[in-house]
CSV table of C-alpha atoms in Angstrom, one decimal:
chain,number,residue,atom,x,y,z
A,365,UNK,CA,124.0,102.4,91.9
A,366,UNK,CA,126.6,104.3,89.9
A,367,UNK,CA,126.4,107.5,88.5
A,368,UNK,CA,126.0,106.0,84.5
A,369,UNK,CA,123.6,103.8,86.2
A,370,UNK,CA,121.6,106.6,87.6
A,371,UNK,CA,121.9,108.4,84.5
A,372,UNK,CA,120.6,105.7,82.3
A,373,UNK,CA,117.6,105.2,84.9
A,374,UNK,CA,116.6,108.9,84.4
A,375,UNK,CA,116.9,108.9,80.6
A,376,UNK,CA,115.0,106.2,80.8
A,377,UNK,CA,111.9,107.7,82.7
A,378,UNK,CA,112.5,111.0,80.4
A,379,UNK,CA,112.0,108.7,77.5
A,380,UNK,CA,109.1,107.0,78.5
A,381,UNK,CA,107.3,110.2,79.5
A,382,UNK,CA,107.8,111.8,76.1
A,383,UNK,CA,106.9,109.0,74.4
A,384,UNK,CA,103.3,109.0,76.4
A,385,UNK,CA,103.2,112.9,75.5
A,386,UNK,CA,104.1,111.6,71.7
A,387,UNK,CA,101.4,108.9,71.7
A,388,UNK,CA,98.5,111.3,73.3
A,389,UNK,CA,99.4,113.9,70.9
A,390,UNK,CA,99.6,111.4,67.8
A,391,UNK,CA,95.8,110.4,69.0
A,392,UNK,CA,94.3,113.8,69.9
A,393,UNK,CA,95.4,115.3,66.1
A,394,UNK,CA,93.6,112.2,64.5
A,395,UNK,CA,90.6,112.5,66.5
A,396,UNK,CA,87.9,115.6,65.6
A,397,UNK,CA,86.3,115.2,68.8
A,398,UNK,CA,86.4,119.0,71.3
A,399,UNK,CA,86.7,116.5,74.3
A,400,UNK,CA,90.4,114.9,73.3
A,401,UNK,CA,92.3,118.7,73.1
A,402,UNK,CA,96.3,118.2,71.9
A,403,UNK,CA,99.1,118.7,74.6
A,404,UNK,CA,100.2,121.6,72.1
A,405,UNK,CA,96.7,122.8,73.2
A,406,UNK,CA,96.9,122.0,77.3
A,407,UNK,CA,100.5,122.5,78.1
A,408,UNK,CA,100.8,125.9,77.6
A,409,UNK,CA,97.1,126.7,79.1
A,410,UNK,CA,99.1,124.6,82.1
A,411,UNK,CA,102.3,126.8,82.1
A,412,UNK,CA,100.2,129.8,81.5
A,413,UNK,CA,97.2,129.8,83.6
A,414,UNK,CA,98.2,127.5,86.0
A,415,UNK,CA,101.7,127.6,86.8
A,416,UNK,CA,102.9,131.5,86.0
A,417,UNK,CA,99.2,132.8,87.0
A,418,UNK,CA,99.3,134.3,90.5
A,419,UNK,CA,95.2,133.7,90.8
A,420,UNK,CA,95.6,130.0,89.8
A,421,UNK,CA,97.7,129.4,93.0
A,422,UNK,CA,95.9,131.8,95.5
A,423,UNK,CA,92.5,130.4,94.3
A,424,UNK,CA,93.3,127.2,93.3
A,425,UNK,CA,96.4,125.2,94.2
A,426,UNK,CA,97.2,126.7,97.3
A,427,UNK,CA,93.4,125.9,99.3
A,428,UNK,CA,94.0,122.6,97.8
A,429,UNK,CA,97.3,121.6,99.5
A,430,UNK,CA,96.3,123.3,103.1
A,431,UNK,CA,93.3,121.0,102.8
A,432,UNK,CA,95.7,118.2,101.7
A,433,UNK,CA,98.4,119.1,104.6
A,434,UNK,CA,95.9,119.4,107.4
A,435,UNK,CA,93.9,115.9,106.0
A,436,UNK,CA,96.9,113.9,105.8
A,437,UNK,CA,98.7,114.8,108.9
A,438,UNK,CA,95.7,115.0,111.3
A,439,UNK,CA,95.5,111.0,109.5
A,440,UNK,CA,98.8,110.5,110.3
A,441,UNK,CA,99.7,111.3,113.7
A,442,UNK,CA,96.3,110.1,115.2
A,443,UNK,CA,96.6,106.7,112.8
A,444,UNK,CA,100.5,106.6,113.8
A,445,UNK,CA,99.5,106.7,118.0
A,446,UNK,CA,96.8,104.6,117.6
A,447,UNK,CA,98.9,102.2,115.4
A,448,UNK,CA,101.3,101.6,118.0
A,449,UNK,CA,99.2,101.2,120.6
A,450,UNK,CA,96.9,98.7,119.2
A,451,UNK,CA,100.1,96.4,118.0
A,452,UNK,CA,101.8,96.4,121.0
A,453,UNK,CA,98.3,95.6,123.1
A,454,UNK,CA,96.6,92.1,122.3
A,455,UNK,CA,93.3,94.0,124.7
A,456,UNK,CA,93.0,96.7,122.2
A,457,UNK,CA,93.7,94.3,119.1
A,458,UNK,CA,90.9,92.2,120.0
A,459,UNK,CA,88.5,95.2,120.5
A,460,UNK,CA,89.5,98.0,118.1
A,461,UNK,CA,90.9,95.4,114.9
A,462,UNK,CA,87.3,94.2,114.0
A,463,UNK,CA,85.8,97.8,114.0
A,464,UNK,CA,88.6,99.2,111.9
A,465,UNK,CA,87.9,96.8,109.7
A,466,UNK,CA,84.8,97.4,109.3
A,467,UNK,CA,85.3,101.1,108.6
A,468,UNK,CA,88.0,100.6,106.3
A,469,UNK,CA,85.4,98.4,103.9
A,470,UNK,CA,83.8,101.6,103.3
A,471,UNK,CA,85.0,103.6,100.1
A,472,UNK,CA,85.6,107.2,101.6
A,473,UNK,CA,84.2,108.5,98.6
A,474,UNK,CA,80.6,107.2,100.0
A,475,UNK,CA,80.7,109.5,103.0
A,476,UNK,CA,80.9,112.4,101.1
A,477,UNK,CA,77.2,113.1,101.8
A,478,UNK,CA,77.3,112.3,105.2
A,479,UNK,CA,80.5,114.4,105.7
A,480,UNK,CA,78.4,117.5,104.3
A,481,UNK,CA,75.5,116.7,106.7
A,482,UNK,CA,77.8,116.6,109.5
A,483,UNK,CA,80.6,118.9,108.6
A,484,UNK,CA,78.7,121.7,106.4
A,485,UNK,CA,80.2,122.9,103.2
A,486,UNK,CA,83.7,124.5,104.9
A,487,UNK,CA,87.3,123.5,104.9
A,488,UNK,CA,86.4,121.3,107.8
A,489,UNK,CA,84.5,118.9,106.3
A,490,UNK,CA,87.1,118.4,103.2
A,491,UNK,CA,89.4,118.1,105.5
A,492,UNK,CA,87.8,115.4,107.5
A,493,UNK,CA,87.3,113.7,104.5
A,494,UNK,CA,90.6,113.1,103.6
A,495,UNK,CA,91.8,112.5,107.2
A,496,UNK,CA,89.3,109.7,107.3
A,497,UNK,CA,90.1,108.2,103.8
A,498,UNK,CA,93.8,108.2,104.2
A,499,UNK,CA,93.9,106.8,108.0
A,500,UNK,CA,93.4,103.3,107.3
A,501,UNK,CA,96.5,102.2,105.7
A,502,UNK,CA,98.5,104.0,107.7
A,503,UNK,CA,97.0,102.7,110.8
A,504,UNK,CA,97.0,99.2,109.4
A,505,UNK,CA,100.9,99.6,108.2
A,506,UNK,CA,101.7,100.7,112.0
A,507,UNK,CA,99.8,97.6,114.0
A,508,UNK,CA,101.9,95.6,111.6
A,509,UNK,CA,104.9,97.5,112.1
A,510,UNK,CA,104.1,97.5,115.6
A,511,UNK,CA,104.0,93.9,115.8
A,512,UNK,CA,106.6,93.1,113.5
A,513,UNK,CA,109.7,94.4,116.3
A,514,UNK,CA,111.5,91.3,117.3
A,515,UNK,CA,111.5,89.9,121.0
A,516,UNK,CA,115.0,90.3,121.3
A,517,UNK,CA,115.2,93.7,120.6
A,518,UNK,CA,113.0,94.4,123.7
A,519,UNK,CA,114.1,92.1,125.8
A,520,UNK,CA,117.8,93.6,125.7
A,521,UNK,CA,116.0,97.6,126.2
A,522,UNK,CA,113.9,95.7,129.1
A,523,UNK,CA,117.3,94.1,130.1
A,524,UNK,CA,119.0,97.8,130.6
A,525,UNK,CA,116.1,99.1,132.3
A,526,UNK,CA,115.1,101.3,129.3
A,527,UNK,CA,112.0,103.1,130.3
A,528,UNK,CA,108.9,102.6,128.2
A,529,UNK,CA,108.8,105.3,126.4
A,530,UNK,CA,112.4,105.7,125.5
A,531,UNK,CA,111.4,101.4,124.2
A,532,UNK,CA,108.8,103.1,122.1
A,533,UNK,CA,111.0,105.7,120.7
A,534,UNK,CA,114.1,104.2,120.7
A,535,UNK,CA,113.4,100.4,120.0
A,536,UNK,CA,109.6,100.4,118.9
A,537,UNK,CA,109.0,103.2,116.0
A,538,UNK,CA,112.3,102.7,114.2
A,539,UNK,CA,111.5,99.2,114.0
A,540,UNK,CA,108.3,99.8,112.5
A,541,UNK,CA,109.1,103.1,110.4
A,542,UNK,CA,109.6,100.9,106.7
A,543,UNK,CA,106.0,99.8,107.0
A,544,UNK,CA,104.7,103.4,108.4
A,545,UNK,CA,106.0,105.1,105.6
A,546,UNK,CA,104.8,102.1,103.0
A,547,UNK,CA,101.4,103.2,104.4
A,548,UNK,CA,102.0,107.3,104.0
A,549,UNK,CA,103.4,106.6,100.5
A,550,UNK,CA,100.0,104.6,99.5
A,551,UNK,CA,97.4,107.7,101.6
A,552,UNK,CA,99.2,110.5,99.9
A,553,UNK,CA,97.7,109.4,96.9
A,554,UNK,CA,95.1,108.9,98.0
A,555,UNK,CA,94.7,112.5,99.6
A,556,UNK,CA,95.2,114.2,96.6
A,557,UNK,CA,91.8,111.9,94.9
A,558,UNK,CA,89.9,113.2,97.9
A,559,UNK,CA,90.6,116.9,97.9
A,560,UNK,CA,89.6,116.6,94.4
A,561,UNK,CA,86.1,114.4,95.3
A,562,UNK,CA,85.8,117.0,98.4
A,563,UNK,CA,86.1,120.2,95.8
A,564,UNK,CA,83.6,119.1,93.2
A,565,UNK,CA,80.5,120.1,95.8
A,566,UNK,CA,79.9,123.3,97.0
A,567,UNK,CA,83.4,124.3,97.5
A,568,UNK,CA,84.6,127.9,96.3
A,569,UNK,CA,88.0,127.1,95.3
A,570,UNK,CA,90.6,124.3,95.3
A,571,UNK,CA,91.7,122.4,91.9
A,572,UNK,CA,88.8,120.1,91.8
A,573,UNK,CA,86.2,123.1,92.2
A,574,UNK,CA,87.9,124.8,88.8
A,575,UNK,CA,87.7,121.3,87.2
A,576,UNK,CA,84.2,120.7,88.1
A,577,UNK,CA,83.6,124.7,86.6
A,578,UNK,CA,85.7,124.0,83.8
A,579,UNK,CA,83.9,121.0,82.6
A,580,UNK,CA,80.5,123.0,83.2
A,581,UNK,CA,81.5,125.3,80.9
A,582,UNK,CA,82.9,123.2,78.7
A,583,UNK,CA,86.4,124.2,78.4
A,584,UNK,CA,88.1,120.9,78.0
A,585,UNK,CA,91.6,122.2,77.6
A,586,UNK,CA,91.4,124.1,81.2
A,587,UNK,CA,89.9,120.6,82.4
A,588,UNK,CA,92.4,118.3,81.1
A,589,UNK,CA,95.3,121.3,82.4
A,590,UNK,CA,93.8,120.5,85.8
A,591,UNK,CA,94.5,117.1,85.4
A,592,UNK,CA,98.0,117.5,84.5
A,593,UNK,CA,98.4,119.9,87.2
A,594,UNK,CA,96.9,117.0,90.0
A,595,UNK,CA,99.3,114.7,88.5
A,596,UNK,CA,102.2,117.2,89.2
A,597,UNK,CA,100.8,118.3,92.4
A,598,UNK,CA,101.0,114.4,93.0
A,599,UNK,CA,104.6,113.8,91.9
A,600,UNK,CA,105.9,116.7,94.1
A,601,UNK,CA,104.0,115.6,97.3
A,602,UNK,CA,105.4,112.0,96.8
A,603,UNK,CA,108.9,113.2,96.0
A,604,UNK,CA,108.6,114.9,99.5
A,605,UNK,CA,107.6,112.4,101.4
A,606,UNK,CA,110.7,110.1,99.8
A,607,UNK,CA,112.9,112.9,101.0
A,608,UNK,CA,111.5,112.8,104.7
A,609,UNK,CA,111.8,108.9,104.3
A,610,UNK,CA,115.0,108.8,103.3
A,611,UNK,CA,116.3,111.2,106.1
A,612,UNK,CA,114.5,109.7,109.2
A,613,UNK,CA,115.5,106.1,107.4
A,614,UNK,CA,118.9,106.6,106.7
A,615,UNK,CA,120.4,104.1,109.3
A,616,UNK,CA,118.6,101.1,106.8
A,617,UNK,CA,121.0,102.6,103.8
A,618,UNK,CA,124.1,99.8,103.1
């Protein structure tokens, strides 16, 4: 891509975004409704008591992406282990794949009651909560990725009497690394919707405990700022996990 092309592909995006910001402000004037505030209304409340506002972060945002960073890579490097293992082993395919299954047909949002019975009200049990919720697609993305490494490119490391774990590090991983990170790029999302579910019960700060107290007190302009702010905090975990892609990827670049 050149740079014009580049530089028509982020006019683009810009465009598109203002336009959205254009449309919801064009309907929250018409409407007379206190639940549909204006972004002239909730941007400012965002940059102002959000953003600039020491509290916000040391009672809010912060507690939110520990719980988010501890979730997602507990999720990660146990899914990542056990991913490989299982691909690579028809024995623990045939015994672990129907049982994983089976968990991943339950919505993690449903064990949010159980995780409270088990875990308490503490940072451990929101942080189990996402670890649980985002392991499946990264485990399933590793067994594939796992399985996906051609013969030949292990029967040349078995030819040079590579040792096994210098085949798993060396031959193994890299191989499946594009579908390990598809399946880190779909649970970061997800991590951020379970903080949120994991804050709105009995949690003393975080982004989705001064949600849930904004909408309890009715201030919809601090609720929909929260929502803008997840959708930021979103965007800037995801941009950081393409820049770790891109750098442990870079021998797939043309």
């Amino acid at each position: 891509m050149t740079a014009r092309e580049r530089l028509g592909d982020v006019v683009l995006k810009a465009a598109v975004l203002v336009g959205v910001i254009a449309v919801w402000w064009f309907l929250a004037n018409r409407s007379t409704s206190p639940y549909y505030p204006s972004p002239g209304d909730v941007l400012p409340t965002v940059w102002n008591d959000w953003l600039t506002d020491t509290a916000a972060w040391t009672d809010s945002i912060i507690p939110s992406v520990v719980r988010i960073a501890y979730g997602f890579f507990l999720a990660a490097a146990g899914s990542i282990a056990l991913g490989m293992a299982i691909g690579r082993s028809r024995v623990l395919s045939e015994l672990l794949e129907p049982s994983i299954h089976f968990l991943r047909a339950i919505p993690p949002p449903a064990l949010l009651g159980v995780s409270l019975v088990v875990f308490g009200i503490g940072d451990v049990q929101k942080v189990a909560l996402i670890a649980f919720g985002v392991a499946p697609p990264i485990l399933l993305n590793t067994i594939d990725g796992a399985r996906s490494v051609e013969e030949l490119q292990l029967e040349t490391a078995q030819a040079y009497r590579i040792s096994r774990w210098d085949r798993i590090v060396r031959v193994i991983f890299p191989a499946a690394a594009p579908k390990v990170f598809a399946g880190l790029r779909v649970s970061i999302s997800l991590a951020v919707i379970l903080m949120v579910i994991s804050e709105l019960v009995a949690a003393p700060d975080g982004v989705g405990s001064r949600i849930n107290g904004a909408a309890r007190d009715f201030d919809y302009v601090d609720l929909w700022a929260g929502l803008v702010v997840l959708a930021l905090l979103g965007i800037v975990l995801n941009a950081l996990l393409t820049v770790v892609e891109r750098s442990t990827l870079r021998w797939r670049q043309p």
